[in-house]
Coordinates of C-alpha atoms (C1' of nucleotides) in Angstrom, one line a residue:
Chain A
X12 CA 23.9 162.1 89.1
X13 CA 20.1 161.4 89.2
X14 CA 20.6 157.8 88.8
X15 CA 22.4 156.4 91.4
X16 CA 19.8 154.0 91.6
X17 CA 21.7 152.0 88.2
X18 CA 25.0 152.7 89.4
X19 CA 24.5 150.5 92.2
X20 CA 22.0 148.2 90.7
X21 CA 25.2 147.1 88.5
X22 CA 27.3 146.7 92.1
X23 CA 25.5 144.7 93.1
X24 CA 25.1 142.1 90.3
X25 CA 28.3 141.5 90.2
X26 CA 28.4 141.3 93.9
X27 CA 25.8 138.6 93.5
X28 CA 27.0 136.9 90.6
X29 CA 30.6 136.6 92.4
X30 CA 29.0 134.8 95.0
X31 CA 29.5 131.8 93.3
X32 CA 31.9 132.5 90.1
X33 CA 35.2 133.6 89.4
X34 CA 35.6 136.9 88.2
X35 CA 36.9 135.7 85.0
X36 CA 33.9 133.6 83.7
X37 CA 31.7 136.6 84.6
X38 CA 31.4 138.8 81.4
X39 CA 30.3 142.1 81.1
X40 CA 27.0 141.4 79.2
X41 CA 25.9 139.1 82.3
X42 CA 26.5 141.8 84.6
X43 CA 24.0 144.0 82.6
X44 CA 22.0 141.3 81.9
X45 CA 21.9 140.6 85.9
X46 CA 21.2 143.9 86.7
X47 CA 18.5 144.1 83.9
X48 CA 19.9 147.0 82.0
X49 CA 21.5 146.5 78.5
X50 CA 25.4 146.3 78.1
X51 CA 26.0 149.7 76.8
X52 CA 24.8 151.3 80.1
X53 CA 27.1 149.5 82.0
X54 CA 29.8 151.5 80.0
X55 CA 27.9 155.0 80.4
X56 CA 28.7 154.4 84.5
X57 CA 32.1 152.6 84.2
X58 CA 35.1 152.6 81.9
X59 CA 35.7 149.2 82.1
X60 CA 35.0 145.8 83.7
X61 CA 37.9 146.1 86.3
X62 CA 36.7 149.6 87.3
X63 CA 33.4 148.0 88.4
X64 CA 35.6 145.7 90.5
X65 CA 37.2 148.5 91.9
X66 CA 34.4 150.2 92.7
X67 CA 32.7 147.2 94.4
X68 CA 35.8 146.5 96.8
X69 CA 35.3 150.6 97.8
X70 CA 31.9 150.2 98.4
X71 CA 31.8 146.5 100.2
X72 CA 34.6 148.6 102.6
X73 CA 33.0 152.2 103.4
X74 CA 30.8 151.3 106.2
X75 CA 33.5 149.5 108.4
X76 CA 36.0 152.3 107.1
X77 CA 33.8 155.0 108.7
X78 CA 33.0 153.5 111.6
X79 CA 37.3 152.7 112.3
X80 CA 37.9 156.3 111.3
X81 CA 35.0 157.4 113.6
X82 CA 36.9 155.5 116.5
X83 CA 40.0 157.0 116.0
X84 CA 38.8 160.0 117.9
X85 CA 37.3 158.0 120.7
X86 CA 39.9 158.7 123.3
X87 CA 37.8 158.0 126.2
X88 CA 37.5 153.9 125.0
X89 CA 40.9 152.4 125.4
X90 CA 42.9 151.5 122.3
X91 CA 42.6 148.1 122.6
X92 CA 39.0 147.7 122.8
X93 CA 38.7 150.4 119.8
X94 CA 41.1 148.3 118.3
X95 CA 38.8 144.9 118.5
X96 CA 35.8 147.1 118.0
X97 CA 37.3 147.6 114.3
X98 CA 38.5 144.5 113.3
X99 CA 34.9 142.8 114.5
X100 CA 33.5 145.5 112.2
X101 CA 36.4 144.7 109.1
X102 CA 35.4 140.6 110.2
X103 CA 31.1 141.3 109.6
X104 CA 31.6 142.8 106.4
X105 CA 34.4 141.7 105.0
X106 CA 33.4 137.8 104.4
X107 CA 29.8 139.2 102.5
X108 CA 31.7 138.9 99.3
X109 CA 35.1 137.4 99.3
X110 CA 34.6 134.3 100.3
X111 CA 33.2 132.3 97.5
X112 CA 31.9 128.8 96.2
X113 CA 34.9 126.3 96.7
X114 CA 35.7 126.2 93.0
X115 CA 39.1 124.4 93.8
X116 CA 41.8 123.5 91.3
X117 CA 43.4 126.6 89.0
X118 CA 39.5 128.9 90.1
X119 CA 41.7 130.0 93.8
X120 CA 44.3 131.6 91.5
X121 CA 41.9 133.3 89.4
X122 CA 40.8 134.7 92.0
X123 CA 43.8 136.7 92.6
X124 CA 43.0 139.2 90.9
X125 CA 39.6 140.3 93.0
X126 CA 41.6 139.3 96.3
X127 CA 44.7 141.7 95.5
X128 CA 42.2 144.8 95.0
X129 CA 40.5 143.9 98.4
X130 CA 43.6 143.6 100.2
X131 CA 45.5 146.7 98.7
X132 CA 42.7 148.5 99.7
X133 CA 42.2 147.7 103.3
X134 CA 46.2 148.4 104.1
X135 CA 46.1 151.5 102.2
X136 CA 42.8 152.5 104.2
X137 CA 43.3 151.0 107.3
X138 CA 46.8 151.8 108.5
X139 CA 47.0 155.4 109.1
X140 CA 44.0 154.8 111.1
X141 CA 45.4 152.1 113.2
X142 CA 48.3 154.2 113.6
X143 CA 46.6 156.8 115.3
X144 CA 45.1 154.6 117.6
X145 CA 48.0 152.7 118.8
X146 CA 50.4 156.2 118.8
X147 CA 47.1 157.3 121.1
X148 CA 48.2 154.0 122.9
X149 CA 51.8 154.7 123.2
X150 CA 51.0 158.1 124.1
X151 CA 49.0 156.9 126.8
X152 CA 51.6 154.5 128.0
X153 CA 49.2 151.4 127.0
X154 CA 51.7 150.4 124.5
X155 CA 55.4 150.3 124.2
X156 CA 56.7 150.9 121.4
X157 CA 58.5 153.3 118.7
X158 CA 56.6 153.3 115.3
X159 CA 53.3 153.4 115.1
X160 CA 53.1 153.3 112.1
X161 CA 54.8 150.1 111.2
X162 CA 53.4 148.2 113.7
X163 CA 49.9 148.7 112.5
X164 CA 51.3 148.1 109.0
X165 CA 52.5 144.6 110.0
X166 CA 49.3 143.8 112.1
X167 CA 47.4 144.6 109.0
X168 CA 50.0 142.8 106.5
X169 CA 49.6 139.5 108.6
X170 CA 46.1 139.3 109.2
X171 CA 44.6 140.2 105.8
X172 CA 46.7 137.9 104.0
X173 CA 46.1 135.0 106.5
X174 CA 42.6 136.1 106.4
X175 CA 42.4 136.1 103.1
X176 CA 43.9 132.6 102.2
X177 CA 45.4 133.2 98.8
X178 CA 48.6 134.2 99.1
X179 CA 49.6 131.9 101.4
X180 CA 46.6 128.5 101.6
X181 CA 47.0 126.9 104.6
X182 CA 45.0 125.0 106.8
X183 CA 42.3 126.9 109.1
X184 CA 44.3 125.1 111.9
X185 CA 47.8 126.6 110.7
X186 CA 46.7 129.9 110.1
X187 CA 45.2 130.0 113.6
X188 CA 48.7 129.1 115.1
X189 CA 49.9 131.9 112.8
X190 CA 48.0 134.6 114.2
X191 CA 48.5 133.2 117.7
X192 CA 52.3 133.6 117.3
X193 CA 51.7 137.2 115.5
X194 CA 50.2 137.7 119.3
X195 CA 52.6 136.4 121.6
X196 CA 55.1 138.3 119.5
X197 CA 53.2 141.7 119.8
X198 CA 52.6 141.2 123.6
X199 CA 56.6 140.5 124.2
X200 CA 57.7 143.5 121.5
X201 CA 55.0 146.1 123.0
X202 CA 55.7 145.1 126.9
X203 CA 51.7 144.0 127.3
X204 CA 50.8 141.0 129.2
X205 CA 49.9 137.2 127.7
X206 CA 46.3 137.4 126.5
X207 CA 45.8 141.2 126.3
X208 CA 45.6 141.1 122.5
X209 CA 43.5 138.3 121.4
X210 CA 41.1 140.0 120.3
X211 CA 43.3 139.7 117.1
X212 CA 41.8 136.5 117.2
X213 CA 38.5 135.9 115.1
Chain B
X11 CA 61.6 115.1 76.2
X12 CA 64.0 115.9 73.2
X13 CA 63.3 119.3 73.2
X14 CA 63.5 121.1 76.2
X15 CA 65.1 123.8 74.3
X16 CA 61.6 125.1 72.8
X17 CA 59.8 124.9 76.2
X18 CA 62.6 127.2 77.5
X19 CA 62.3 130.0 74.5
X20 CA 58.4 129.8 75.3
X21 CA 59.8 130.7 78.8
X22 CA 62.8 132.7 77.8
X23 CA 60.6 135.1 75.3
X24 CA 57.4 136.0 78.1
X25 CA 60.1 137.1 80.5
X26 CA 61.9 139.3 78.3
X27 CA 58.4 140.2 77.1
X28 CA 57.2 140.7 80.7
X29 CA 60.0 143.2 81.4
X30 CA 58.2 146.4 79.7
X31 CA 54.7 144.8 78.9
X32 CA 51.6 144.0 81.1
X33 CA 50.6 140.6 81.7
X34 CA 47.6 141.2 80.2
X35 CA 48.3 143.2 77.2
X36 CA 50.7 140.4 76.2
X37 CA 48.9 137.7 74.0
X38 CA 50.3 134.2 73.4
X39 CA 50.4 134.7 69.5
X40 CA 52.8 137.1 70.7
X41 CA 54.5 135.1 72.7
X42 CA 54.9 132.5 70.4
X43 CA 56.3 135.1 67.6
X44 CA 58.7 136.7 69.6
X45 CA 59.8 132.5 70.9
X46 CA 60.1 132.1 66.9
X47 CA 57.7 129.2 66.4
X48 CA 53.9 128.7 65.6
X49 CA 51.5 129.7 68.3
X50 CA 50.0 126.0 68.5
X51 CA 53.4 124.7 69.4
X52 CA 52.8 126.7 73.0
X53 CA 49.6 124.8 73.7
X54 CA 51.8 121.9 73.2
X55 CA 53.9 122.7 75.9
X56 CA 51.6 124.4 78.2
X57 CA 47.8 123.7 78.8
X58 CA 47.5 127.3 78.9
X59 CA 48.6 130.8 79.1
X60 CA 48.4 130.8 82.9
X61 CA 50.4 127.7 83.3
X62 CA 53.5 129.6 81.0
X63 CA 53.6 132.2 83.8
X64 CA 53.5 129.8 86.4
X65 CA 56.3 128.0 85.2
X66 CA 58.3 130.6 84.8
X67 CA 57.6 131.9 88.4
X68 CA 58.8 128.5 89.2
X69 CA 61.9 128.5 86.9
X70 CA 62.6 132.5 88.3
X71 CA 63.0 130.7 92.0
X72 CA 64.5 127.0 91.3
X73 CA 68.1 128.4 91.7
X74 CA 67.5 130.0 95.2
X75 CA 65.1 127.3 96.3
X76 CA 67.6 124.4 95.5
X77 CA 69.9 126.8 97.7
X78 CA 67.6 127.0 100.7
X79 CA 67.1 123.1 100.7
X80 CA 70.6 122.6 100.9
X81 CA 71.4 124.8 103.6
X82 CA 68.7 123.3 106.1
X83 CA 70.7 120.9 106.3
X84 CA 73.6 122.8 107.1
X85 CA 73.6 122.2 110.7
X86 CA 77.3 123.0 111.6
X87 CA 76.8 126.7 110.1
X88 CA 74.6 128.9 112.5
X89 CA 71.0 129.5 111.9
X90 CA 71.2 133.3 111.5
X91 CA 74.0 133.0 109.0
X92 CA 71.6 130.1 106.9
X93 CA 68.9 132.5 106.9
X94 CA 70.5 135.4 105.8
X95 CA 72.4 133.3 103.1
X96 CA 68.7 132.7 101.9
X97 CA 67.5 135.8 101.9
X98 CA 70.3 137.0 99.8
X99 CA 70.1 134.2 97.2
X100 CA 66.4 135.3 96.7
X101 CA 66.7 138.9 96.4
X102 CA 69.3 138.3 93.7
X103 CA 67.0 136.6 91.5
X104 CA 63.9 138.0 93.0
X105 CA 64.3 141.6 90.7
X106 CA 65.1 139.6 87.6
X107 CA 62.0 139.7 86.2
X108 CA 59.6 141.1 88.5
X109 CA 60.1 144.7 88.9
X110 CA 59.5 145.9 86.0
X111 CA 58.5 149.4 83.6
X112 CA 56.8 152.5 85.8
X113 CA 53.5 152.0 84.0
X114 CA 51.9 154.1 86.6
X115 CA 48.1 154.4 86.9
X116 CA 46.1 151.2 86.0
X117 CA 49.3 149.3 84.9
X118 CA 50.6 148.9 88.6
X119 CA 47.0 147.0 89.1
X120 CA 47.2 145.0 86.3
X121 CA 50.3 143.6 87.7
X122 CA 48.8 142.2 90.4
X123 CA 48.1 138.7 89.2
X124 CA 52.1 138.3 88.2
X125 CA 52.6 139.0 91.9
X126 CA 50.2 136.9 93.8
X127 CA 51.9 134.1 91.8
X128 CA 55.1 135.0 92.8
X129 CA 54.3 135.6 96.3
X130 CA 52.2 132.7 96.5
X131 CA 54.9 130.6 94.8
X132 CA 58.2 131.8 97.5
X133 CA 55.8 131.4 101.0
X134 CA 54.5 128.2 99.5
X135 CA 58.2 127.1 98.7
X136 CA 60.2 129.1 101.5
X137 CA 58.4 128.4 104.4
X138 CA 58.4 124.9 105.4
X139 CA 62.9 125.2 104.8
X140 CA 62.7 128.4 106.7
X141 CA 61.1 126.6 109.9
X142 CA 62.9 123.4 109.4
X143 CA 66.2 125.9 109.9
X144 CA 64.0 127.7 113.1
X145 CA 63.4 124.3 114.6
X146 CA 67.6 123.8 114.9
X147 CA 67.5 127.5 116.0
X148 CA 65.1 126.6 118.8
X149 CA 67.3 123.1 119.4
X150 CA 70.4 124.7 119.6
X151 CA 69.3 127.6 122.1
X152 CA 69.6 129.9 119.8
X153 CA 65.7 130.7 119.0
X154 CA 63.7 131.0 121.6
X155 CA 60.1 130.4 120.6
X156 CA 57.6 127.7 120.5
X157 CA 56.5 127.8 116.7
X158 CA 59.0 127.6 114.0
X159 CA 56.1 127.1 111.5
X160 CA 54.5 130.2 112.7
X161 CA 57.7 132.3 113.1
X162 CA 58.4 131.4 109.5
X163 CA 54.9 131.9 107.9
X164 CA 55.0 135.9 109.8
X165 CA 59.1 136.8 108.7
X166 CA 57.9 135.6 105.1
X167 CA 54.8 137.5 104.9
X168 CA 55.7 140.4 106.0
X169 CA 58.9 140.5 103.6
X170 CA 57.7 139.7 100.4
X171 CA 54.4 141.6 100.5
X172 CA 56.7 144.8 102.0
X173 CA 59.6 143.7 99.1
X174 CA 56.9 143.7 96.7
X175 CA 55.5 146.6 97.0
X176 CA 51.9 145.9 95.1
X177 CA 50.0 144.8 98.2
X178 CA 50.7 147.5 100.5
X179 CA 52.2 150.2 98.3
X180 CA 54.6 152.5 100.5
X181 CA 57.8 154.6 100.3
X182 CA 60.7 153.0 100.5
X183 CA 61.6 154.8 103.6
X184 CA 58.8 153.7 105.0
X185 CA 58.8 150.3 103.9
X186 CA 62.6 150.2 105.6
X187 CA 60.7 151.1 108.9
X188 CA 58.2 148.1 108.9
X189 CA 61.1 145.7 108.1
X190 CA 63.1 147.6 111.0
X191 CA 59.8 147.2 113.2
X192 CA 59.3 143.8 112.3
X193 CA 63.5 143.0 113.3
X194 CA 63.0 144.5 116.8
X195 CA 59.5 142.5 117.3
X196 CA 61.6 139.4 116.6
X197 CA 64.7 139.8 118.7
X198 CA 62.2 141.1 121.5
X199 CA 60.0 137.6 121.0
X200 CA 63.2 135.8 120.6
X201 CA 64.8 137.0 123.2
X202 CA 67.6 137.5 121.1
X203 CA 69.9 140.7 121.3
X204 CA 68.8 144.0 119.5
X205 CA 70.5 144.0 116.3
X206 CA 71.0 140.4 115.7
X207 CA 68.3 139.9 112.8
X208 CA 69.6 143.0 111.0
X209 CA 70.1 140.5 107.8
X210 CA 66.8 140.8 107.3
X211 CA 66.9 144.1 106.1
X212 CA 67.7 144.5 102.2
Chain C
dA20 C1' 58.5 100.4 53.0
dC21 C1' 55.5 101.0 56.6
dG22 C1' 53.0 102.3 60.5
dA23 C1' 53.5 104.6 65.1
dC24 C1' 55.0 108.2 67.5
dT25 C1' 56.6 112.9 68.3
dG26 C1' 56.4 117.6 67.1
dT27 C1' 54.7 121.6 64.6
dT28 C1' 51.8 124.6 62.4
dG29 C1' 48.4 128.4 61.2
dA30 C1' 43.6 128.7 59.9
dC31 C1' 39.6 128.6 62.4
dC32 C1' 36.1 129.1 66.4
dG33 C1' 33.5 131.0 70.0
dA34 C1' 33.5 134.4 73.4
dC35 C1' 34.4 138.6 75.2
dA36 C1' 35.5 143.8 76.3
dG37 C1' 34.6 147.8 74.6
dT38 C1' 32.5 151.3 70.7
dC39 C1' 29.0 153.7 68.4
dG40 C1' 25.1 155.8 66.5
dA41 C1' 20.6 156.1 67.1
dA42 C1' 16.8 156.6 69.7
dA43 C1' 14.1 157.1 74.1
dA44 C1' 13.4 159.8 78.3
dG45 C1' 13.6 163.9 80.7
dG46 C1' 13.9 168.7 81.3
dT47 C1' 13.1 173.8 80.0
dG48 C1' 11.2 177.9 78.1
dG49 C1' 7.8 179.8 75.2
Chain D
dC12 C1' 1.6 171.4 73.6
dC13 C1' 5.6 171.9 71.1
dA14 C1' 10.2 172.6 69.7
dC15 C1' 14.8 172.0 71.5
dC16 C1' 18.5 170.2 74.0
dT17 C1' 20.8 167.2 77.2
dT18 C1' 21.1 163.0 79.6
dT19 C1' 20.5 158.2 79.5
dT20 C1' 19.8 153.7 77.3
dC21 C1' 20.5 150.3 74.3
dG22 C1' 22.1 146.2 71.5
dA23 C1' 24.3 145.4 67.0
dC24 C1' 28.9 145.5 65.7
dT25 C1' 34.1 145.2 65.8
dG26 C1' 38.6 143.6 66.8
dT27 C1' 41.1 140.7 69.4
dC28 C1' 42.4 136.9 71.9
dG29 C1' 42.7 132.2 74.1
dG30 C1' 42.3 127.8 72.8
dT31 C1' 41.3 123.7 69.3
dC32 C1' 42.2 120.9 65.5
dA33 C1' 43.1 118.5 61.3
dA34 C1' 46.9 118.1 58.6
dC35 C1' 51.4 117.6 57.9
dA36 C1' 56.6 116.6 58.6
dG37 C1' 60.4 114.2 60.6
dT38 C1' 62.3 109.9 62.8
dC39 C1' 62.8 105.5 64.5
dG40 C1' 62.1 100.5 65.1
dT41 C1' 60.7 96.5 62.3

DNA sequence: ACGACTGTTGACCGACAGTCGAAAAGGTGG
DNA sequence: CCACCTTTTCGACTGTCGGTCAACAGTCGT
């Protein structure tokens, strides 16, 4: 506990070192060599490589978590604008470590791994939030519709994993018509008005 | 050429491995015992232990994919009735090999690579036959949209990451829900009657 | 008989995740 | 200042695994 200072000293070596390598070429010794402590420590503060992972993915996503959690009980700004407030936040913070050097070929599959933690965690996190925003919305007659809950669950399934480009590579210029269809579908199924929800745009 | 046979053991013995083992916990010495043949024999079939379980992603969906190809062409059945004739073919040989033992806890993570192949692999493969079949939809009157790409790319994210289950893990009541949510978004954008994309469900 | 070609193999290699025992650092009471 | 204990740090070590390779066996055309 008096150390926190190591805990995240090892965070963010791997951050750094992921910046430009696949998680796979990165070995544990390198981390600790990175973070200029030896390799044993690493295992007195983890219990293995992928927990460090883990643990990165939580900590790259706490500050935009609080702040969408902290906006859930914002009534007095419409849902919309909390809405676009949260993804901008999700947008700033999320690129600081996903996105890495092109490494093309088989390196965007390896990859996988790292991407599936991020984007597991974000739905998991994210949705109940969004929920409560949009069945604020509905309440409020802003938004037509009967499950929260699922919407923001598709919302969130479309744009991480276009966001994220892994699961489904496409051009920049493909996945923007994607996300502009995911819009003009929301507007017609929630009764809103062309061009009310592009913020969903980045 | 000759022998296909052994490149199909290779095949034949990670799947039935795969079906109570992690990926990871499976090694190709393994893989090669439980095949019956030496374990240099797999690196002369493969270039490496990745490209065995991409292949047999790819062998897992070659029946349903032929399927889907040939129905696009299909014109003189109805779109909806193509569509759902796909969806079916692919659950049927979706479950073969991918759902596999509990192995709660860390297992369920390990997973994830297997899965962000297989997801990767059926968008990849699915979509441009999906919106090929959406662009006669749309000819025909029967569609009403103006993006059979995009339309495509959203029905197929949404249901494999929701069929899947590691992405967005979720009840399966709830996962019903989202795939009911995401039925009445598309009639709505369609502008098709309420209950005519029902096939989507499982 | 003979190369040339296609397969097949397991011993071997380097690298890595994770373990361990020892020792340094830090704290506490006398 | 010292004994004592707990927390923290460390790198040598271990077992395992992915991948390589030199050798070898079968087969076919000449």
């Amino acid at each position: 506990m008096a150390n926190q200072l190591k805990y995240d000293r090892i965070l963010d070596a791997l951050q750094e070192l992921l910046e430009n390598r696949k998680l796979q070429s990165i070995s544990v010794s390198e981390i600790a060599h990175t973070a200029g402590i030896g390799k044993g420590s690493i295992y007195y503060y983890f219990p293995s490589k992928d927990a460090i992972l883990e643990a990165l993915v939580e900590r790259s996503y706490e500050k935009p978590l609080r702040t969408a959690k902290a906006l859930s009980s914002q009534t007095e700004i419409p849902p919309f604008t909390r809405m676009a407030m949260i993804f901008q936040a999700c947008r700033n913070s999320s690129s600081e470590f996903v996105r890495s050097g092109e490494s093309e070929g088989s390196g965007a599959q390896e990859k996988a791994y790292l991407h599936q933690k991020y984007i597991n965690h974000i739905i998991t996190e994210l949705k109940p939030v969004l929920a409560e925003i949009i069945r604020q919305g509905i309440a409020a007659g802003d938004i037509r519709f009967n499950d929260a809950e699922a919407l923001a669950e598709i919302v969130l399934i479309v744009l991480t994993v276009k966001t994220d480009d892994t699961l489904a590579p496409a051009s920049r210029e493909q996945n923007e018509r994607t996300i502009r269809a995911l819009i003009s579908l929301l507007e017609k199924g929630t009764e809103n008005p062309p061009g009310s929800l592009n913020f969903l745009m980045s």
